[in-house]
CSV table of C-alpha atoms in Angstrom, one decimal:
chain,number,residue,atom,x,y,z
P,1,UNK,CA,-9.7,17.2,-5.9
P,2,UNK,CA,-8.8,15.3,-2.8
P,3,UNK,CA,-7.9,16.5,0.2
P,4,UNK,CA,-4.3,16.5,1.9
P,5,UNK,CA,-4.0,15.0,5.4
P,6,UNK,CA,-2.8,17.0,8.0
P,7,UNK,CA,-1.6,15.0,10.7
P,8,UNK,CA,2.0,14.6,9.6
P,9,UNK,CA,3.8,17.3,11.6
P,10,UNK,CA,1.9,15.7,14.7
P,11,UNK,CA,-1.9,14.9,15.9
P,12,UNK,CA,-1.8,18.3,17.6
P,13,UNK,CA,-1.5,20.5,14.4
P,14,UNK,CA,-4.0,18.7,12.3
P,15,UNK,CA,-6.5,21.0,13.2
P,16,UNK,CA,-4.9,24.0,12.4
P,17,UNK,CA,-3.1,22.7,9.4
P,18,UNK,CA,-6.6,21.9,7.9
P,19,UNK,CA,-7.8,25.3,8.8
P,20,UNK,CA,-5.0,26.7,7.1
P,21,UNK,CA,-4.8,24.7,4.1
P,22,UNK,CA,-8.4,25.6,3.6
P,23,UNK,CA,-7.1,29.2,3.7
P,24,UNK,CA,-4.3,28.8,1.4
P,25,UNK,CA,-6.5,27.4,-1.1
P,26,UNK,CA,-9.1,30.3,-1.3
P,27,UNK,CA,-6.4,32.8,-1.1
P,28,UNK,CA,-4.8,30.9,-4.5
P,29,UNK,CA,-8.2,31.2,-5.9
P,30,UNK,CA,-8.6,34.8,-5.2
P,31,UNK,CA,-5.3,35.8,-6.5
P,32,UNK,CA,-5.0,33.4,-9.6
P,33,UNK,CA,-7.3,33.8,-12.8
P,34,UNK,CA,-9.4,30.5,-13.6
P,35,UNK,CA,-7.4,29.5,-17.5
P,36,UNK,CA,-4.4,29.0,-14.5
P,37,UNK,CA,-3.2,25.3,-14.9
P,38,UNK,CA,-3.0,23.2,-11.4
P,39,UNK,CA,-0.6,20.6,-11.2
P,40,UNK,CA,-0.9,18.0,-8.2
P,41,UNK,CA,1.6,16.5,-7.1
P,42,UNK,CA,-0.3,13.7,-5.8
P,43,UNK,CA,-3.8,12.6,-5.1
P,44,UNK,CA,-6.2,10.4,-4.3
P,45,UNK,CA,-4.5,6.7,-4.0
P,46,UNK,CA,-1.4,8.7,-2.2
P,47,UNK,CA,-0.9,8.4,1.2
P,48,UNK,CA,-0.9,12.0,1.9
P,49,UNK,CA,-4.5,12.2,1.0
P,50,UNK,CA,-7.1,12.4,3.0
P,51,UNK,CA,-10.2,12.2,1.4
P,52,UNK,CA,-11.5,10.4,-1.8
P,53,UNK,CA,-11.5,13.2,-4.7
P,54,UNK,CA,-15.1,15.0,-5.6
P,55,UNK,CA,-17.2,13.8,-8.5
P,56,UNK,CA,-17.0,16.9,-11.0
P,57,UNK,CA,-17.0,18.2,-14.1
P,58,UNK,CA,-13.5,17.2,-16.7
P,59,UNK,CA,-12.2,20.8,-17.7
P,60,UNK,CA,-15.3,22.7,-17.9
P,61,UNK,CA,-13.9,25.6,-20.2
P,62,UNK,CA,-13.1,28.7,-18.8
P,63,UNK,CA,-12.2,32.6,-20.4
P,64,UNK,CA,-9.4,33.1,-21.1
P,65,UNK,CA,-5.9,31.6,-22.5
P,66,UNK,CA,-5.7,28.0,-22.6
P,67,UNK,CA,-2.2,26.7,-23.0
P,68,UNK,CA,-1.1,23.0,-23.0
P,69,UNK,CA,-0.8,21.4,-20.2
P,70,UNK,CA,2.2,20.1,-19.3
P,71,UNK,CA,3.8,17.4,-20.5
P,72,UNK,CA,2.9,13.9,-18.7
P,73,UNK,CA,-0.1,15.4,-17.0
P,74,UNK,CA,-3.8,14.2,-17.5
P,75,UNK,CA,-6.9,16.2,-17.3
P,76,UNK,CA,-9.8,15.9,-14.7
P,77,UNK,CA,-11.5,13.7,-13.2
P,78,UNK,CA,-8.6,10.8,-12.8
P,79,UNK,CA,-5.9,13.0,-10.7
P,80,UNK,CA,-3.9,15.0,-13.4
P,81,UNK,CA,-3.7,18.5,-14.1
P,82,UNK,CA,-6.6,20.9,-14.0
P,83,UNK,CA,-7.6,24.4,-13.9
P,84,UNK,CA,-8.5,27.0,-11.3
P,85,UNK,CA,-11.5,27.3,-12.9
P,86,UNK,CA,-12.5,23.6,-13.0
P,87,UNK,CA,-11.4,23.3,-9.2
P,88,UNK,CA,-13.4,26.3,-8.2
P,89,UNK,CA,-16.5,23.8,-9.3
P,90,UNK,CA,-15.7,20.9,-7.5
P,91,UNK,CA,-12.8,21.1,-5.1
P,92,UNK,CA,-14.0,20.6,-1.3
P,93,UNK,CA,-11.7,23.4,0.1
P,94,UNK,CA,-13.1,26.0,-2.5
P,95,UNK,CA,-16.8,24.8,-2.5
P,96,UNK,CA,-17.3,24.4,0.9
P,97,UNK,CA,-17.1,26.5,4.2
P,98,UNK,CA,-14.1,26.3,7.0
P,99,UNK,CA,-15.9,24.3,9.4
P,100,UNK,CA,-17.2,21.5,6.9
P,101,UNK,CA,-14.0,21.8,5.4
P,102,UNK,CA,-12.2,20.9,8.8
P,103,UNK,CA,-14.6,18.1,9.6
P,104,UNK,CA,-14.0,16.3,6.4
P,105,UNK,CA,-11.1,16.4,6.4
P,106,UNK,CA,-10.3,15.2,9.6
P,107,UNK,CA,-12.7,12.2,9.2
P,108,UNK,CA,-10.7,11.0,6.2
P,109,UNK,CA,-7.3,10.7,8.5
P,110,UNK,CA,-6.4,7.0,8.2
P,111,UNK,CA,-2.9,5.2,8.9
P,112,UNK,CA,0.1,6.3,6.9
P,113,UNK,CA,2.9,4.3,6.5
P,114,UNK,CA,5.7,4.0,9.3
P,115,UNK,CA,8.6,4.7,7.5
P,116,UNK,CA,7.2,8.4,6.9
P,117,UNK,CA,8.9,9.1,10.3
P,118,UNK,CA,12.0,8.9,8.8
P,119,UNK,CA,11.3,11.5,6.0
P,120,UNK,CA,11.4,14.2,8.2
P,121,UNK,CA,14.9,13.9,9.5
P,122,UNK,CA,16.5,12.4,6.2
P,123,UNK,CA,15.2,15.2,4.0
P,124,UNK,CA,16.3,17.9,6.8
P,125,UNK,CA,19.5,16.2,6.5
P,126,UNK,CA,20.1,16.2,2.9
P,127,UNK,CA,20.7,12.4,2.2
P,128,UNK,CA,23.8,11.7,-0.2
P,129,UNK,CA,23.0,10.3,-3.6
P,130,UNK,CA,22.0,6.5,-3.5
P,131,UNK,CA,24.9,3.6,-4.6
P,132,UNK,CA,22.8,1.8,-7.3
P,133,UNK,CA,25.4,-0.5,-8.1
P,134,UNK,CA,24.8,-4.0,-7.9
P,135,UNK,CA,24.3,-5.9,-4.1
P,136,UNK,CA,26.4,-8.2,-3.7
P,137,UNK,CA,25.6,-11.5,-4.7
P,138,UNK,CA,24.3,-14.2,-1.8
P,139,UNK,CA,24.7,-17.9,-2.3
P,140,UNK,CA,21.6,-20.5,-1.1
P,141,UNK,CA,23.5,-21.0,2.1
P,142,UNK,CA,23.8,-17.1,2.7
P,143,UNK,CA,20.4,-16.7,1.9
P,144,UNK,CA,19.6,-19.5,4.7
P,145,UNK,CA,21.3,-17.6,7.4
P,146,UNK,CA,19.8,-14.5,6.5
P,147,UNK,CA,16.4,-15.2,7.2
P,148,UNK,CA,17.6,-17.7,10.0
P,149,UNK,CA,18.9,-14.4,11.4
P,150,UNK,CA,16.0,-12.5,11.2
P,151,UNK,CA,16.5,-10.0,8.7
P,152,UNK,CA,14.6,-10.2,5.9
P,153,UNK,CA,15.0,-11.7,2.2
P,154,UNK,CA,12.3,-10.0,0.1
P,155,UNK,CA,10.8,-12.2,-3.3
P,156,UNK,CA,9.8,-9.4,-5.7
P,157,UNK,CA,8.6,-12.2,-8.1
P,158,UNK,CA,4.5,-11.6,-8.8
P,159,UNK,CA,2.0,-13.1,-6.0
P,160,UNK,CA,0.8,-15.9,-7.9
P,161,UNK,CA,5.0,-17.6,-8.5
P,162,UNK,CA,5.5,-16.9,-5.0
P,163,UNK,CA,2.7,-18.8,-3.4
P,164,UNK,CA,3.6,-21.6,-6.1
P,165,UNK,CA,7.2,-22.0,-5.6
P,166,UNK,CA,9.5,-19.8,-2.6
P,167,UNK,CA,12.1,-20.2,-0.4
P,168,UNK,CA,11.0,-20.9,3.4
P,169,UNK,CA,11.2,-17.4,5.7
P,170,UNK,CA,11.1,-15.5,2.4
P,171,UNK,CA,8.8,-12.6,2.4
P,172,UNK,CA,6.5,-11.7,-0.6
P,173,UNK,CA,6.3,-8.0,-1.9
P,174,UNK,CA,5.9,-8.3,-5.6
P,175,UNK,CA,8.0,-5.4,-7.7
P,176,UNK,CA,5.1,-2.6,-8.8
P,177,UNK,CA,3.8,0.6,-7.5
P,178,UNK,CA,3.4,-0.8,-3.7
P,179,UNK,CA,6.7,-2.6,-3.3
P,180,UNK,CA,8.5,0.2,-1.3
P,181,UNK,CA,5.3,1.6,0.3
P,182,UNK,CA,4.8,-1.4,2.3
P,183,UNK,CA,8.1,-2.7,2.0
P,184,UNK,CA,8.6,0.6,3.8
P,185,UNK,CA,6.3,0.3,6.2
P,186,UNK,CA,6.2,-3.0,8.0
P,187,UNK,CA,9.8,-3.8,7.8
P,188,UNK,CA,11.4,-2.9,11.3
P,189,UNK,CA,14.0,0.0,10.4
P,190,UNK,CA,17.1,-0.6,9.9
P,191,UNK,CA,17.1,-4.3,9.3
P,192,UNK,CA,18.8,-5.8,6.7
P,193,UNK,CA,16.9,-6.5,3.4
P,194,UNK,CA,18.2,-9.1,0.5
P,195,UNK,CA,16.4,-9.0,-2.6
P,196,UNK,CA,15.3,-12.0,-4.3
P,197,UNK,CA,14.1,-12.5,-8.3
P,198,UNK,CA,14.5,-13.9,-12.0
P,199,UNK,CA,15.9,-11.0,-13.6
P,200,UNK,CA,18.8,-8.6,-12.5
P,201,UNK,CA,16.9,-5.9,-13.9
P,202,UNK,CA,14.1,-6.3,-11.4
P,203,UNK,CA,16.0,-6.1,-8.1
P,204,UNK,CA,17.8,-3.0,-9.9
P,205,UNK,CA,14.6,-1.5,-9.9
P,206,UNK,CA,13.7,-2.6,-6.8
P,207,UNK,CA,16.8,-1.4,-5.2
P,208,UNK,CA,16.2,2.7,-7.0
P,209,UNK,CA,12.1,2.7,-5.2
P,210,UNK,CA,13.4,1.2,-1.7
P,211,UNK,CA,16.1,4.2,-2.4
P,212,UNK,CA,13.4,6.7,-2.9
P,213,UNK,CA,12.3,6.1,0.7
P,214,UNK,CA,15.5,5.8,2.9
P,215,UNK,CA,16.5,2.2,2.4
P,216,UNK,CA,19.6,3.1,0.6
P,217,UNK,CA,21.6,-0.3,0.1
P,218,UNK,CA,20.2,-3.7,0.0
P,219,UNK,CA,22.5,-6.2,2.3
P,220,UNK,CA,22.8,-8.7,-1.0
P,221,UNK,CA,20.8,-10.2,-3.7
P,222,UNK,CA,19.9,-13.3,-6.0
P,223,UNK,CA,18.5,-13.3,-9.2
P,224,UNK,CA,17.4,-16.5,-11.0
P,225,UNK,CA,15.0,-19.9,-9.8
P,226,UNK,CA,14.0,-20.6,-6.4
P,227,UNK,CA,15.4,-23.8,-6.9
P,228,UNK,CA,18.8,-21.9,-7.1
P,229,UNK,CA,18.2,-20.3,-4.0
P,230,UNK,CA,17.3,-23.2,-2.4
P,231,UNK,CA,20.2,-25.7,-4.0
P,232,UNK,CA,18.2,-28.4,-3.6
P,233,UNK,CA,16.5,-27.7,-0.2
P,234,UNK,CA,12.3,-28.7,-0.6
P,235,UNK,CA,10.6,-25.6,-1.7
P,236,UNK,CA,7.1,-24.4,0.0
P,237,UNK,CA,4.1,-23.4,-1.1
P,238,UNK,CA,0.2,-21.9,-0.1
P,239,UNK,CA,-2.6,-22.4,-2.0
P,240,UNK,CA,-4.7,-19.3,-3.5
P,241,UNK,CA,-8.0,-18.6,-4.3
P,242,UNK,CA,-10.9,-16.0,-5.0
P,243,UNK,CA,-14.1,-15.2,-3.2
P,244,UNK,CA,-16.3,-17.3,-5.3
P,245,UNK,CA,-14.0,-20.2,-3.5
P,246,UNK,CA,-14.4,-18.4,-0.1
P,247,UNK,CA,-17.9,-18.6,-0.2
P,248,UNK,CA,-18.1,-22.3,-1.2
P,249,UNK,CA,-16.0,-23.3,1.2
P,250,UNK,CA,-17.3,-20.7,4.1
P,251,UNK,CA,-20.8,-23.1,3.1
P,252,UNK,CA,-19.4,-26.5,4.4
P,253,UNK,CA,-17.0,-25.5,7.4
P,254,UNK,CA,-16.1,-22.4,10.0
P,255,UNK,CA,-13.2,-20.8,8.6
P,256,UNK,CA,-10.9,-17.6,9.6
P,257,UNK,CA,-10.9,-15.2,7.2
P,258,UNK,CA,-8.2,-12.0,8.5
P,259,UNK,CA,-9.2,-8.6,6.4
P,260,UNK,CA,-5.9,-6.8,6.7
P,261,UNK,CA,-6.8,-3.7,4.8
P,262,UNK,CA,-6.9,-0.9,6.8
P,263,UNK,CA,-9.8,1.0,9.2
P,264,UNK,CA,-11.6,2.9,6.5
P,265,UNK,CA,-11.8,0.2,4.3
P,266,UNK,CA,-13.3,-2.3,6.9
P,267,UNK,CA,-16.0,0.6,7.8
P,268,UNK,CA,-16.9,0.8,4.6
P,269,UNK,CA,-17.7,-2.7,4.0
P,270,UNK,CA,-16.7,-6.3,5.2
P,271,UNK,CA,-17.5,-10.0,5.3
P,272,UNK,CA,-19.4,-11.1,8.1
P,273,UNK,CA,-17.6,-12.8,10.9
P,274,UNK,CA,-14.0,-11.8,9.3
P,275,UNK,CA,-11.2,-10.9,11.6
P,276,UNK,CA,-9.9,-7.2,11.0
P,277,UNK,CA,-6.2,-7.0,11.6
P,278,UNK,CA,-4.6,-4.5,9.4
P,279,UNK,CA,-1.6,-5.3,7.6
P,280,UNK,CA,1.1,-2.8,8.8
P,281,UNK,CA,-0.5,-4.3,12.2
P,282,UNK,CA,-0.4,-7.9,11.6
P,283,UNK,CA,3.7,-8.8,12.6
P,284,UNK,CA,2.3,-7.6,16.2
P,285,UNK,CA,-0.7,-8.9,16.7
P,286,UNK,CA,-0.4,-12.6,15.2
P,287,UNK,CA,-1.1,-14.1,18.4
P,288,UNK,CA,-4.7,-12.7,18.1
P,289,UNK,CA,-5.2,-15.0,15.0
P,290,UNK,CA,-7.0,-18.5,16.3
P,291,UNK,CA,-5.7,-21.2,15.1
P,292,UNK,CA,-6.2,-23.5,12.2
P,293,UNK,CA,-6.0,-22.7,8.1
P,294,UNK,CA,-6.1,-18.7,7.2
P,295,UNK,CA,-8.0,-17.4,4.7
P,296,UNK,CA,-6.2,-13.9,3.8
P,297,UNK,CA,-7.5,-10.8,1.7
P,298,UNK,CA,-7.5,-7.6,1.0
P,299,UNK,CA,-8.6,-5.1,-1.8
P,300,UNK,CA,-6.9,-6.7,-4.7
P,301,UNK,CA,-4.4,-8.8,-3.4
P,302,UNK,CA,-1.2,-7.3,-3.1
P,303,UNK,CA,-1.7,-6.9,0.7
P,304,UNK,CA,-2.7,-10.0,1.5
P,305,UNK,CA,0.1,-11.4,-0.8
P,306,UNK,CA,2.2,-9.8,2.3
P,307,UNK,CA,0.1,-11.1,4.6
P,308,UNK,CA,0.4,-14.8,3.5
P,309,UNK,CA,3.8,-14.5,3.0
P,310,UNK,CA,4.2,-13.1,6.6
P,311,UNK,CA,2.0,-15.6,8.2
P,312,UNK,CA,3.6,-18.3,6.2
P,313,UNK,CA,6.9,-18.0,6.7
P,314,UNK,CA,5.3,-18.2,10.9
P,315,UNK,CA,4.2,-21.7,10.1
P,316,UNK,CA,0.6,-20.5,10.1
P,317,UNK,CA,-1.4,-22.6,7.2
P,318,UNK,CA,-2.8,-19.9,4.7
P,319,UNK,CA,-4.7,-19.5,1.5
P,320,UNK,CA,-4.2,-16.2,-0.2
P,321,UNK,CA,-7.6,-15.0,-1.5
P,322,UNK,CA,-6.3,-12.8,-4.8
P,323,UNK,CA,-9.3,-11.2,-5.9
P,324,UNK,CA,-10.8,-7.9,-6.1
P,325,UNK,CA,-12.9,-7.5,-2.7
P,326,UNK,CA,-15.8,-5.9,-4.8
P,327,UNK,CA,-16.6,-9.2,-6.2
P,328,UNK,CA,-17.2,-10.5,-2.3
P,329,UNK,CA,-21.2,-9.6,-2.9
P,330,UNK,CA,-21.1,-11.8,-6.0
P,331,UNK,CA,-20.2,-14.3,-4.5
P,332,UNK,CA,-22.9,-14.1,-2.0
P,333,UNK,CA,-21.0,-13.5,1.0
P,334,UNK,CA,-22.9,-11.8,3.5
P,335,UNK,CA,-21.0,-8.3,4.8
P,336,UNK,CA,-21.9,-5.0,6.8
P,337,UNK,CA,-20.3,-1.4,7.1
P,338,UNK,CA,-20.9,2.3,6.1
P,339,UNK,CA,-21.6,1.0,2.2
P,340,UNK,CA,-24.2,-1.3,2.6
């Protein structure tokens, strides 16, 4: 399995939370037999991780009983349920010593989203349950003087409708798995969020994640066209593309390509001459980025969906590269890093 970070009580306990989590695994493994079922509730993908998961065996079999596992759950390798028996094969804090343990660990520590600050507190606290009922609704000139204002109206329609057809100041974080995560993290706490998209059912949904992390009650919300919200106002628009594009177009003119995924993904592996300037970084640092047109990407696109949609909405020029960065080599575009 992966391996939890331990930075999130404070830089100065990650050492001895690492020591001891290495502990509290192979005291588990010395008092639990190996048919005993181990149910993550998170892994590798999660935020609280901090290393990729270990290549091992799927549920070698073991003595013993063997019940079910329970419901929902899926086996090993792919960051379901498993057995003590199976992790005592492959999992880093049972196959290897303290001190390698420690190291790895620590290595893996990357960024973790902003709005994990306010966890702490809010679960100490005991938050009250959520008001899921409807926003109130917001009218094109509302909408208007809310992002005039500076708080921010949030399009959960997908990437590719967004770059198409969207309101001016509107920010892109498509409804899915990373909507509140980022949502979460690079919105300034506290401010005001409207949520924009065709369907009531989808800024419903919208509104029970953004719950989940402390954003209890959107300020409004519109459902329907962009044309609607913009009652006749002219739309804008950013083109897209993939890397195959990137590379043709790298080929006849200098361009700025910003990488905004984060640190460990840049050492790994990235394009030759790109600017690195992480997403959850990127409202601060804009100035850094020369100008002239942006090329914008990330690991699959949902990030630099964001990132367009942030730069954008600055008046920055931008193509949003929605690809999947493995295919950068295919396209022939030279890179360097840790993977190469």
């Amino acid at each position: 399995g992966s391996t939890g970070r331990t930075d999130l009580a404070g830089a100065g306990h990650k050492v001895a939370l690492a020591r001891a989590q290495h502990a509290s695994a192979r005291r588990l493994a010395a008092e639990l037999p190996p048919w005993t079922w181990i149910c993550p509730t998170h892994g590798f993908g999660s935020f609280c991780s901090a290393t990729a998961p270990v290549a091992g065996p799927a549920m070698v079999p073991v003595p013993g009983p063997s019940p079910d596992p329970p419901a929902g759950t899926a086996l090993r390798p792919g960051g379901g349920a498993s057995t003590m028996g199976a992790e005592l094969q492959v999992n880093p804090a049972l196959t290897t010593g303290e001190t390698e343990y420690v190291a790895t660990t620590l290595a893996g520590l990357d960024d973790y989203p902003a709005y994990y600050a306010q966890m702490g507190p809010a679960n100490l606290a005991g938050p009250p349950a959520p008001d899921l009922s409807a926003p109130p609704a917001a009218g094109p000139q509302e909408l208007g003087r809310r992002v005039r204002s500076g708080e921010w109206v949030v399009d959960l329609r997908p990437r590719p409708e967004f770059a198409d057809r969207h309101l001016h100041g509107t920010l892109n974080f498509g409804l899915g798995p990373g909507l509140a995560t980022y949502l979460g993290w690079l919105i300034p706490w506290g401010t005001p969020v409207t949520l924009l998209a065709r369907e009531p059912a989808d800024i419903a949904a919208a509104q029970r994640e953004l719950a989940r992390i402390g954003i209890d009650r959107p300020a409004a919300a519109a459902a329907g066209d962009p044309q609607d919200w913009a009652a006749g106002a002219e739309l804008e628009q950013f083109a897209t593309a993939d890397f195959a594009a990137l590379a043709r177009e790298s080929d006849r003119r200098p361009l700025i390509v910003l990488d905004v995924r984060r640190r460990g993904e840049w050492d790994a592996w990235h394009i030759d001459g790109a600017l690195h300037i992480p997403l959850h970084e990127l409202r601060g640092r804009m100035s850094e980025i020369p100008l002239g047109e942006i090329w914008v990407h990330c690991q699959a696109g949902y990030r630099a969906a964001i990132a367009a949609s942030l730069l954008a909405a600055c008046g920055r020029p931008v193509v949003a590269i929605d690809d999947e960065f493995s295919r950068t080599r295919v396209a022939g575009l030279a890179g360097a890093g840790l993977a190469g």
